[in-house]
GROMACS .gro file of C-alpha atoms in nm:
model
  447
    1MET     CA    1   0.016  -0.005  -0.029
    2LYS     CA    2   0.082   0.336  -0.134
    3THR     CA    3   0.115   0.649   0.114
    4PHE     CA    4  -0.005   0.893   0.019
    5ASN     CA    5   0.307   1.177  -0.034
    6GLY     CA    6   0.145   1.596  -0.023
    7THR     CA    7   0.396   1.765  -0.127
    8ASN     CA    8   0.485   1.561  -0.484
    9VAL     CA    9   0.110   1.668  -0.536
   10ILE     CA   10   0.191   2.021  -0.517
   11LYS     CA   11   0.542   1.982  -0.741
   12LYS     CA   12   0.306   1.821  -0.996
   13GLN     CA   13   0.022   2.087  -0.965
   14PHE     CA   14   0.318   2.382  -0.990
   15SER     CA   15   0.453   2.236  -1.282
   16LEU     CA   16   0.149   2.204  -1.517
   17PHE     CA   17   0.067   2.564  -1.413
   18PHE     CA   18   0.356   2.677  -1.508
   19VAL     CA   19   0.338   2.534  -1.842
   20LYS     CA   20   0.006   2.645  -1.933
   21PHE     CA   21   0.096   3.026  -1.809
   22THR     CA   22   0.433   2.998  -2.040
   23VAL     CA   23   0.175   2.807  -2.376
   24CYS     CA   24  -0.033   3.134  -2.295
   25PHE     CA   25   0.225   3.400  -2.274
   26LEU     CA   26   0.370   3.251  -2.641
   27LEU     CA   27   0.041   3.225  -2.858
   28LEU     CA   28   0.027   3.644  -2.677
   29GLY     CA   29   0.236   3.716  -2.780
   30LEU     CA   30   0.230   3.604  -3.102
   31ALA     CA   31  -0.159   3.730  -3.215
   32TYR     CA   32   0.055   4.052  -3.108
   33ARG     CA   33   0.324   4.004  -3.344
   34LEU     CA   34  -0.013   3.935  -3.648
   35ILE     CA   35  -0.190   4.203  -3.576
   36LEU     CA   36   0.117   4.526  -3.546
   37SER     CA   37   0.225   4.290  -3.925
   38ASN     CA   38  -0.127   4.358  -4.092
   39PHE     CA   39  -0.110   4.696  -3.951
   40GLU     CA   40   0.177   4.781  -4.064
   41GLN     CA   41   0.084   4.656  -4.349
   42PHE     CA   42  -0.193   4.875  -4.435
   43SER     CA   43  -0.056   5.194  -4.388
   44GLN     CA   44   0.253   5.154  -4.594
   45ILE     CA   45  -0.065   5.108  -4.892
   46GLU     CA   46  -0.253   5.461  -4.807
   47VAL     CA   47   0.146   5.633  -4.809
   48LYS     CA   48   0.151   5.479  -5.169
   49ASN     CA   49  -0.156   5.561  -5.250
   50THR     CA   50  -0.128   5.925  -5.116
   51ALA     CA   51   0.190   5.960  -5.274
   52LEU     CA   52   0.078   5.804  -5.574
   53PHE     CA   53  -0.225   6.083  -5.680
   54SER     CA   54   0.004   6.399  -5.605
   55ASP     CA   55   0.335   6.322  -5.876
   56ASN     CA   56   0.007   6.272  -6.099
   57THR     CA   57  -0.204   6.539  -6.097
   58LEU     CA   58  -0.078   6.865  -6.340
   59PRO     CA   59  -0.024   7.245  -6.204
   60LEU     CA   60  -0.313   7.392  -6.272
   61PRO     CA   61  -0.218   7.710  -6.530
   62PRO     CA   62  -0.225   8.077  -6.393
   63VAL     CA   63  -0.505   8.317  -6.540
   64THR     CA   64  -0.466   8.520  -6.767
   65VAL     CA   65  -0.623   8.877  -6.892
   66ASN     CA   66  -0.792   8.942  -7.158
   67GLU     CA   67  -0.676   9.251  -7.261
   68PRO     CA   68  -0.568   9.376  -7.630
   69LEU     CA   69  -0.184   9.479  -7.626
   70VAL     CA   70  -0.379   9.853  -7.764
   71THR     CA   71  -0.349  10.130  -7.485
   72VAL     CA   72  -0.021  10.047  -7.275
   73SER     CA   73   0.236  10.265  -7.238
   74LYS     CA   74   0.494   9.992  -7.308
   75PRO     CA   75   0.507   9.557  -7.421
   76PRO     CA   76   0.357   9.377  -7.096
   77VAL     CA   77   0.676   9.074  -7.093
   78THR     CA   78   0.540   8.696  -7.066
   79VAL     CA   79   0.903   8.518  -7.015
   80ASN     CA   80   0.800   8.081  -7.085
   81GLU     CA   81   0.479   8.107  -6.954
   82PRO     CA   82   0.299   7.791  -6.961
   83PRO     CA   83   0.102   7.621  -7.321
   84VAL     CA   84  -0.231   7.836  -7.435
   85THR     CA   85  -0.440   7.546  -7.392
   86VAL     CA   86  -0.409   7.176  -7.206
   87SER     CA   87  -0.551   6.896  -7.349
   88GLU     CA   88  -0.590   6.522  -7.388
   89SER     CA   89  -0.474   6.533  -7.740
   90LEU     CA   90  -0.272   6.691  -7.811
   91VAL     CA   91  -0.047   6.725  -8.174
   92THR     CA   92   0.267   6.734  -8.099
   93VAL     CA   93   0.269   6.466  -7.812
   94ASP     CA   94   0.560   6.265  -7.757
   95LEU     CA   95   0.618   5.955  -7.938
   96PRO     CA   96   0.913   5.653  -7.869
   97GLU     CA   97   1.225   5.700  -8.000
   98ASN     CA   98   1.203   5.458  -8.321
   99GLN     CA   99   0.894   5.647  -8.437
  100THR     CA  100   1.156   5.961  -8.521
  101LEU     CA  101   1.289   5.748  -8.811
  102ARG     CA  102   1.137   5.709  -9.160
  103ASN     CA  103   1.301   5.478  -9.318
  104GLY     CA  104   1.596   5.420  -9.157
  105THR     CA  105   1.654   5.853  -9.154
  106CYS     CA  106   1.637   6.101  -8.904
  107ASP     CA  107   1.287   6.283  -8.876
  108LEU     CA  108   1.409   6.687  -8.933
  109PHE     CA  109   1.110   6.767  -8.797
  110LEU     CA  110   1.075   6.648  -8.461
  111GLY     CA  111   1.231   6.773  -8.176
  112ASN     CA  112   1.254   7.046  -7.986
  113TRP     CA  113   1.430   7.394  -7.987
  114VAL     CA  114   1.780   7.417  -7.764
  115TYR     CA  115   1.928   7.710  -7.676
  116ASP     CA  116   2.210   7.841  -7.867
  117PRO     CA  117   2.467   8.118  -7.738
  118ASN     CA  118   2.661   8.186  -8.084
  119GLY     CA  119   2.319   8.359  -8.166
  120PRO     CA  120   2.165   8.424  -8.523
  121VAL     CA  121   2.516   8.372  -8.833
  122TYR     CA  122   2.358   8.820  -8.873
  123THR     CA  123   2.179   9.047  -8.780
  124ASN     CA  124   1.980   9.382  -8.929
  125ALA     CA  125   2.287   9.527  -8.928
  126THR     CA  126   2.465   9.276  -9.191
  127CYS     CA  127   2.187   9.214  -9.358
  128TYR     CA  128   1.965   9.497  -9.565
  129SER     CA  129   1.722   9.311  -9.770
  130ILE     CA  130   1.501   9.265  -9.444
  131GLU     CA  131   1.153   9.411  -9.489
  132SER     CA  132   1.105   9.715  -9.236
  133HIS     CA  133   0.728   9.487  -9.083
  134GLN     CA  134   0.941   9.209  -8.971
  135ASN     CA  135   1.280   9.389  -8.901
  136CYS     CA  136   1.173   9.341  -8.514
  137MET     CA  137   1.557   9.437  -8.427
  138LYS     CA  138   1.507   9.843  -8.625
  139ASN     CA  139   1.191   9.844  -8.495
  140GLY     CA  140   1.297   9.842  -8.154
  141ARG     CA  141   1.162   9.564  -8.006
  142PRO     CA  142   1.339   9.473  -7.645
  143ASP     CA  143   1.406   9.187  -7.582
  144THR     CA  144   1.681   8.922  -7.762
  145GLU     CA  145   1.641   8.619  -7.625
  146TYR     CA  146   1.421   8.515  -7.923
  147LEU     CA  147   1.799   8.512  -8.131
  148ASN     CA  148   1.953   8.262  -7.955
  149TRP     CA  149   1.752   7.946  -8.003
  150ARG     CA  150   1.845   7.648  -8.331
  151TRP     CA  151   1.614   7.361  -8.363
  152ASN     CA  152   1.714   7.049  -8.298
  153PRO     CA  153   1.568   6.735  -8.409
  154ARG     CA  154   1.606   6.410  -8.143
  155ASP     CA  155   1.796   6.135  -8.324
  156CYS     CA  156   2.046   6.357  -8.510
  157GLU     CA  157   2.242   6.662  -8.500
  158LEU     CA  158   2.120   6.966  -8.741
  159PRO     CA  159   2.474   7.141  -8.870
  160ARG     CA  160   2.400   7.563  -8.898
  161PHE     CA  161   2.351   7.631  -9.278
  162SER     CA  162   2.698   7.718  -9.531
  163PRO     CA  163   2.645   7.979  -9.735
  164LYS     CA  164   2.948   7.835  -9.926
  165LYS     CA  165   2.826   7.469  -9.985
  166PHE     CA  166   2.445   7.597 -10.057
  167LEU     CA  167   2.618   7.862 -10.308
  168ASN     CA  168   2.831   7.562 -10.459
  169LEU     CA  169   2.509   7.296 -10.467
  170MET     CA  170   2.317   7.594 -10.636
  171ARG     CA  171   2.593   7.658 -10.938
  172ASN     CA  172   2.417   7.781 -11.273
  173LYS     CA  173   2.106   7.673 -11.134
  174SER     CA  174   1.811   7.846 -11.012
  175PHE     CA  175   1.592   7.774 -10.707
  176THR     CA  176   1.196   7.952 -10.742
  177PHE     CA  177   0.982   7.993 -10.420
  178ILE     CA  178   0.595   7.988 -10.469
  179GLY     CA  179   0.355   8.147 -10.247
  180ASP     CA  180   0.229   8.418 -10.013
  181SER     CA  181   0.425   8.647  -9.790
  182ILE     CA  182   0.514   8.373  -9.574
  183MET     CA  183   0.730   8.239  -9.877
  184ARG     CA  184   0.865   8.563  -9.918
  185ASN     CA  185   0.958   8.589  -9.468
  186HIS     CA  186   1.154   8.292  -9.601
  187VAL     CA  187   1.329   8.399  -9.906
  188GLN     CA  188   1.432   8.682  -9.700
  189SER     CA  189   1.595   8.461  -9.484
  190LEU     CA  190   1.748   8.258  -9.739
  191LEU     CA  191   1.874   8.596  -9.836
  192CYS     CA  192   1.997   8.721  -9.532
  193ILE     CA  193   2.214   8.390  -9.471
  194LEU     CA  194   2.375   8.350  -9.862
  195SER     CA  195   2.507   8.761  -9.850
  196GLN     CA  196   2.760   8.630  -9.559
  197GLU     CA  197   2.900   8.497  -9.860
  198GLU     CA  198   2.791   8.668 -10.138
  199GLU     CA  199   2.562   8.994 -10.188
  200ALA     CA  200   2.313   8.908 -10.464
  201ASP     CA  201   2.202   9.162 -10.748
  202ASP     CA  202   1.800   9.251 -10.757
  203VAL     CA  203   1.763   9.192 -11.065
  204TYR     CA  204   1.369   9.187 -11.095
  205HIS     CA  205   1.075   9.234 -10.930
  206ASP     CA  206   0.685   9.358 -10.982
  207GLU     CA  207   0.505   9.678 -10.909
  208GLN     CA  208   0.384   9.602 -10.589
  209TYR     CA  209   0.747   9.392 -10.498
  210LYS     CA  210   0.610   9.084 -10.444
  211SER     CA  211   0.746   8.871 -10.700
  212ARG     CA  212   1.078   8.925 -10.743
  213ARG     CA  213   1.390   8.780 -10.895
  214TRP     CA  214   1.816   8.837 -10.760
  215TYR     CA  215   2.124   8.677 -10.921
  216PHE     CA  216   2.426   8.620 -10.739
  217PRO     CA  217   2.686   8.590 -11.086
  218LEU     CA  218   2.985   8.418 -10.926
  219HIS     CA  219   2.748   8.170 -10.879
  220ASP     CA  220   2.548   8.179 -11.173
  221PHE     CA  221   2.215   8.124 -10.950
  222ASN     CA  222   1.915   8.278 -10.964
  223LEU     CA  223   1.687   8.266 -10.685
  224SER     CA  224   1.362   8.380 -10.717
  225VAL     CA  225   1.054   8.455 -10.502
  226ILE     CA  226   0.663   8.504 -10.721
  227TRP     CA  227   0.343   8.617 -10.528
  228SER     CA  228   0.075   8.334 -10.611
  229PRO     CA  229  -0.103   8.293 -10.297
  230PHE     CA  230  -0.375   8.052 -10.381
  231LEU     CA  231  -0.123   7.864 -10.646
  232ALA     CA  232  -0.469   7.835 -10.891
  233LYS     CA  233  -0.620   8.103 -11.058
  234SER     CA  234  -0.783   8.381 -10.859
  235THR     CA  235  -0.906   8.697 -10.880
  236VAL     CA  236  -0.902   8.953 -10.563
  237PHE     CA  237  -1.001   9.272 -10.516
  238GLU     CA  238  -0.818   9.429 -10.298
  239ASP     CA  239  -0.705   9.810 -10.162
  240ASP     CA  240  -0.286   9.940 -10.158
  241ASN     CA  241  -0.306   9.813  -9.763
  242GLY     CA  242  -0.448   9.464  -9.860
  243ALA     CA  243  -0.797   9.521  -9.790
  244SER     CA  244  -1.075   9.374  -9.937
  245THR     CA  245  -1.349   9.547 -10.218
  246ASP     CA  246  -1.468   9.304 -10.295
  247ILE     CA  247  -1.497   8.912 -10.221
  248THR     CA  248  -1.252   8.684 -10.381
  249GLN     CA  249  -1.296   8.471 -10.690
  250LEU     CA  250  -1.095   8.062 -10.739
  251ASN     CA  251  -1.077   7.878 -11.020
  252LEU     CA  252  -1.038   7.540 -10.812
  253ASP     CA  253  -0.938   7.337 -11.169
  254LYS     CA  254  -0.696   7.620 -11.295
  255LEU     CA  255  -0.392   7.666 -11.193
  256ASP     CA  256  -0.207   8.087 -11.138
  257ASP     CA  257  -0.005   8.129 -11.512
  258VAL     CA  258   0.201   8.331 -11.313
  259TRP     CA  259   0.427   8.025 -11.206
  260THR     CA  260   0.299   7.705 -11.407
  261GLN     CA  261   0.421   7.890 -11.771
  262GLN     CA  262   0.788   7.956 -11.610
  263PHE     CA  263   0.804   7.598 -11.428
  264ASP     CA  264   0.934   7.444 -11.739
  265ASN     CA  265   1.280   7.721 -11.635
  266PHE     CA  266   1.312   7.598 -11.264
  267ASP     CA  267   1.547   7.339 -11.108
  268TYR     CA  268   1.413   7.373 -10.762
  269VAL     CA  269   1.139   7.467 -10.644
  270PHE     CA  270   0.980   7.514 -10.357
  271ILE     CA  271   0.565   7.566 -10.276
  272ALA     CA  272   0.354   7.571 -10.048
  273GLY     CA  273  -0.046   7.731 -10.018
  274GLY     CA  274  -0.125   7.920  -9.646
  275LYS     CA  275  -0.364   8.086  -9.494
  276TRP     CA  276  -0.546   8.292  -9.796
  277TYR     CA  277  -0.800   8.025  -9.819
  278LEU     CA  278  -0.971   8.133  -9.484
  279LYS     CA  279  -1.104   8.494  -9.741
  280SER     CA  280  -1.463   8.480  -9.811
  281THR     CA  281  -1.428   8.311 -10.141
  282ILE     CA  282  -1.587   8.195 -10.419
  283TYR     CA  283  -1.565   7.912 -10.564
  284LEU     CA  284  -1.548   7.761 -10.987
  285GLU     CA  285  -1.472   7.524 -11.177
  286ASN     CA  286  -1.552   7.497 -11.529
  287ASP     CA  287  -1.608   7.885 -11.519
  288LYS     CA  288  -1.881   7.703 -11.306
  289ILE     CA  289  -1.929   7.914 -10.935
  290VAL     CA  290  -1.970   7.561 -10.738
  291GLY     CA  291  -2.002   7.722 -10.366
  292CYS     CA  292  -1.823   8.013 -10.139
  293HIS     CA  293  -1.654   8.076  -9.826
  294ASN     CA  294  -1.770   8.318  -9.574
  295CYS     CA  295  -2.010   8.481  -9.789
  296PRO     CA  296  -2.335   8.602  -9.625
  297GLY     CA  297  -2.628   8.697  -9.879
  298LYS     CA  298  -2.504   8.617 -10.200
  299ASN     CA  299  -2.740   8.311 -10.226
  300ILE     CA  300  -2.466   8.049 -10.281
  301THR     CA  301  -2.384   7.698 -10.119
  302GLN     CA  302  -2.166   7.735  -9.845
  303VAL     CA  303  -1.871   7.453  -9.932
  304GLY     CA  304  -1.573   7.531  -9.666
  305PHE     CA  305  -1.206   7.662  -9.730
  306GLU     CA  306  -1.133   7.268  -9.683
  307TYR     CA  307  -1.291   7.119  -9.998
  308ALA     CA  308  -1.168   7.458 -10.169
  309TYR     CA  309  -0.772   7.380 -10.055
  310ARG     CA  310  -0.822   6.966 -10.110
  311LYS     CA  311  -0.903   7.048 -10.440
  312ALA     CA  312  -0.629   7.270 -10.571
  313LEU     CA  313  -0.368   7.140 -10.395
  314ASN     CA  314  -0.528   6.702 -10.625
  315THR     CA  315  -0.449   7.086 -10.924
  316THR     CA  316  -0.143   7.128 -10.817
  317PHE     CA  317   0.078   6.850 -10.784
  318LYS     CA  318  -0.085   6.666 -11.101
  319PHE     CA  319   0.002   6.970 -11.236
  320ILE     CA  320   0.357   6.909 -11.087
  321THR     CA  321   0.347   6.505 -11.190
  322SER     CA  322   0.293   6.529 -11.561
  323SER     CA  323   0.503   6.779 -11.617
  324LYS     CA  324   0.814   6.723 -11.891
  325ASN     CA  325   1.057   6.912 -11.609
  326LYS     CA  326   1.134   6.733 -11.349
  327ALA     CA  327   1.239   6.990 -11.092
  328TYR     CA  328   1.335   6.894 -10.744
  329THR     CA  329   1.040   7.003 -10.581
  330PHE     CA  330   0.927   7.083 -10.249
  331PHE     CA  331   0.652   7.131 -10.079
  332ARG     CA  332   0.556   7.300  -9.691
  333THR     CA  333   0.261   7.261  -9.477
  334THR     CA  334   0.133   7.585  -9.293
  335THR     CA  335   0.218   7.711  -9.026
  336PRO     CA  336   0.069   7.851  -8.726
  337ASP     CA  337  -0.009   8.212  -8.638
  338HIS     CA  338  -0.017   8.263  -8.246
  339PHE     CA  339  -0.237   8.575  -8.163
  340GLU     CA  340  -0.396   8.519  -7.804
  341ASN     CA  341  -0.680   8.612  -7.688
  342GLY     CA  342  -0.884   8.722  -8.076
  343GLU     CA  343  -0.744   8.788  -8.355
  344TRP     CA  344  -0.561   8.996  -8.529
  345ASN     CA  345  -0.826   9.275  -8.633
  346THR     CA  346  -0.987   9.233  -8.300
  347GLY     CA  347  -0.673   9.290  -8.025
  348GLY     CA  348  -0.561   8.960  -8.027
  349TYR     CA  349  -0.131   8.866  -7.957
  350CYS     CA  350   0.119   8.786  -7.917
  351ASN     CA  351   0.419   8.829  -7.641
  352ARG     CA  352   0.548   8.596  -7.544
  353THR     CA  353   0.969   8.556  -7.494
  354GLY     CA  354   1.002   8.220  -7.566
  355PRO     CA  355   1.016   7.914  -7.643
  356PHE     CA  356   0.675   7.617  -7.605
  357LYS     CA  357   0.869   7.246  -7.576
  358GLU     CA  358   0.713   7.005  -7.760
  359GLY     CA  359   0.387   6.816  -7.597
  360GLU     CA  360   0.338   7.221  -7.429
  361VAL     CA  361   0.087   7.309  -7.675
  362ASP     CA  362  -0.232   7.185  -7.869
  363ILE     CA  363  -0.215   7.326  -8.236
  364GLY     CA  364  -0.535   7.508  -8.326
  365TYR     CA  365  -0.798   7.398  -8.526
  366VAL     CA  366  -0.774   7.569  -8.869
  367ASP     CA  367  -0.417   7.499  -8.893
  368GLU     CA  368  -0.494   7.107  -8.836
  369VAL     CA  369  -0.763   7.089  -9.071
  370MET     CA  370  -0.516   7.262  -9.289
  371ARG     CA  371  -0.244   7.011  -9.252
  372LYS     CA  372  -0.442   6.687  -9.247
  373VAL     CA  373  -0.555   6.861  -9.612
  374GLU     CA  374  -0.218   6.922  -9.697
  375LEU     CA  375  -0.065   6.522  -9.598
  376GLU     CA  376  -0.396   6.341  -9.687
  377GLU     CA  377  -0.323   6.462 -10.076
  378PHE     CA  378   0.032   6.521 -10.068
  379GLU     CA  379   0.008   6.093  -9.920
  380ARG     CA  380  -0.211   6.049 -10.245
  381ALA     CA  381  -0.016   6.211 -10.513
  382SER     CA  382   0.285   6.033 -10.437
  383GLU     CA  383   0.093   5.693 -10.413
  384PHE     CA  384   0.081   5.804 -10.854
  385GLY     CA  385   0.409   5.893 -10.881
  386LEU     CA  386   0.447   6.195 -10.726
  387LYS     CA  387   0.861   6.288 -10.660
  388MET     CA  388   0.886   6.600 -10.429
  389LYS     CA  389   0.947   6.650 -10.055
  390LEU     CA  390   0.762   6.777  -9.792
  391PHE     CA  391   0.870   6.995  -9.580
  392ASP     CA  392   0.645   6.991  -9.292
  393THR     CA  393   0.740   7.261  -9.047
  394THR     CA  394   0.374   7.298  -8.952
  395LEU     CA  395   0.440   7.190  -8.608
  396LEU     CA  396   0.786   7.282  -8.532
  397SER     CA  397   0.692   7.640  -8.604
  398LEU     CA  398   0.385   7.611  -8.316
  399LEU     CA  399   0.657   7.613  -8.110
  400ARG     CA  400   0.816   7.914  -8.168
  401PRO     CA  401   0.516   8.189  -8.051
  402ASP     CA  402   0.842   8.427  -7.902
  403GLY     CA  403   0.945   8.453  -8.266
  404HIS     CA  404   0.687   8.701  -8.474
  405PRO     CA  405   0.714   9.084  -8.446
  406GLY     CA  406   0.388   9.151  -8.315
  407VAL     CA  407   0.328   9.527  -8.278
  408TYR     CA  408   0.689   9.542  -8.326
  409ARG     CA  409   0.609   9.490  -8.688
  410GLN     CA  410   0.564   9.903  -8.698
  411TYR     CA  411   0.883  10.058  -8.577
  412GLN     CA  412   0.947  10.235  -8.260
  413PRO     CA  413   0.527  10.171  -8.177
  414PHE     CA  414   0.513  10.274  -7.840
  415ALA     CA  415   0.783  10.624  -7.892
  416VAL     CA  416   0.581  10.940  -7.802
  417GLU     CA  417   0.495  11.060  -8.159
  418ASN     CA  418   0.359  10.690  -8.218
  419MET     CA  419   0.105  10.667  -7.899
  420LYS     CA  420  -0.205  10.769  -8.062
  421ARG     CA  421  -0.164  10.506  -8.409
  422LYS     CA  422  -0.361  10.217  -8.409
  423MET     CA  423  -0.192   9.921  -8.364
  424GLN     CA  424  -0.098   9.664  -8.513
  425ASN     CA  425  -0.017   9.297  -8.446
  426ASP     CA  426   0.171   9.057  -8.651
  427CYS     CA  427   0.128   8.666  -8.511
  428LEU     CA  428   0.171   8.547  -8.839
  429HIS     CA  429   0.543   8.647  -8.986
  430TRP     CA  430   0.828   8.588  -8.856
  431CYS     CA  431   1.087   8.809  -8.717
  432LEU     CA  432   1.449   8.849  -8.888
  433PRO     CA  433   1.661   8.713  -8.771
  434GLY     CA  434   1.463   8.442  -8.572
  435PRO     CA  435   1.329   8.114  -8.609
  436ILE     CA  436   1.292   8.144  -9.023
  437ASP     CA  437   1.630   8.051  -9.040
  438SER     CA  438   1.657   7.722  -8.912
  439TRP     CA  439   1.429   7.610  -9.189
  440ASN     CA  440   1.692   7.697  -9.431
  441ASP     CA  441   1.944   7.451  -9.187
  442ILE     CA  442   1.693   7.238  -9.270
  443LEU     CA  443   1.656   7.278  -9.612
  444ILE     CA  444   2.012   7.183  -9.684
  445GLN     CA  445   2.021   6.895  -9.466
  446MET     CA  446   1.740   6.795  -9.713
  447LEU     CA  447   1.960   6.885  -9.999
   0.00000   0.00000   0.00000
């Protein structure tokens, strides 16, 4: 018979209690660790979401005042302002790098404007062929930073225009520019650059100095500009100041004789349509009225400028394709203007002093429609054997709102003696020197 031992019972109970206490303590610690871990995980997700929304929200642009610049004593200066419009469907969107190449070569028309401390190769003091309306330096424009930007394609180097190389290339040749006043603006830029190598002789001009020809005797080279703003045959009613006295009439199926009758003599041709198609115009085909653009009170069907522009370009391209003279021909796309808060006749102005970057500005509706027509008709003509180079300067020009004369199309517009005169802004043509000089860098590279 066993003897009951009270001491052993007490020891066993104590040991059992200690084991239970230890297990409970461990379970409690594990539960606490799991709760803390989940809490930290949720905290990290919350912080990450906050950062995501903060990094991808576009800042709102500052408010601009819609006042025309016609009554102030000096021009307001706007330095590198944000884009005029913000849109999800921008025309100048960033493209993948491999899309900047066309058939293995660099696309010269995609890129940005980069600062160039060297400045232009000429000034109004070294070139004497600058028209007064584009002579911004002489007319008193106070800022000069717009002179220090050069066009830089994304994936290739664009050398400066070499007047010596160009003139040697053009020896015993002719180069003819056909179009409107933007074309004349371009020719003046080219003349100024070439004058650093050889001065040209002015050998011909029409009565209004719109069509002109210059001769470079050392290279036997003829440079011409032919005034033909529609390219098609037109009857224009204007006074000496360019104001319409009656509605224009335009034959969409007939081209302007002023350039077609000389075409066989051309070696190189640079051609473009333009903003004249936005004027109030009556359209004819087979000498019969087929419609009009902006002709209220005429009892004529409104067909719009897009219809007329497409027809005229189609007729132009057919003529060039079928011509026996296979001139080396460039076709330039439309040039955008930069009027803000109005148009040229409603108080619009352009007072920016720096360029936009690619993707910062939206192309206007009219320029988008015109360029669409140009690209479609050019592509269609190419399928039928058109041998022509596309000079697509629309988007690179869109990035330079700072390059226009603005109020400095007039001499010293803010001088006391001129304060009572009505100020007209020019936000379409380009200051010389100015952004249009880079067109010639591209031109010689394409040649």
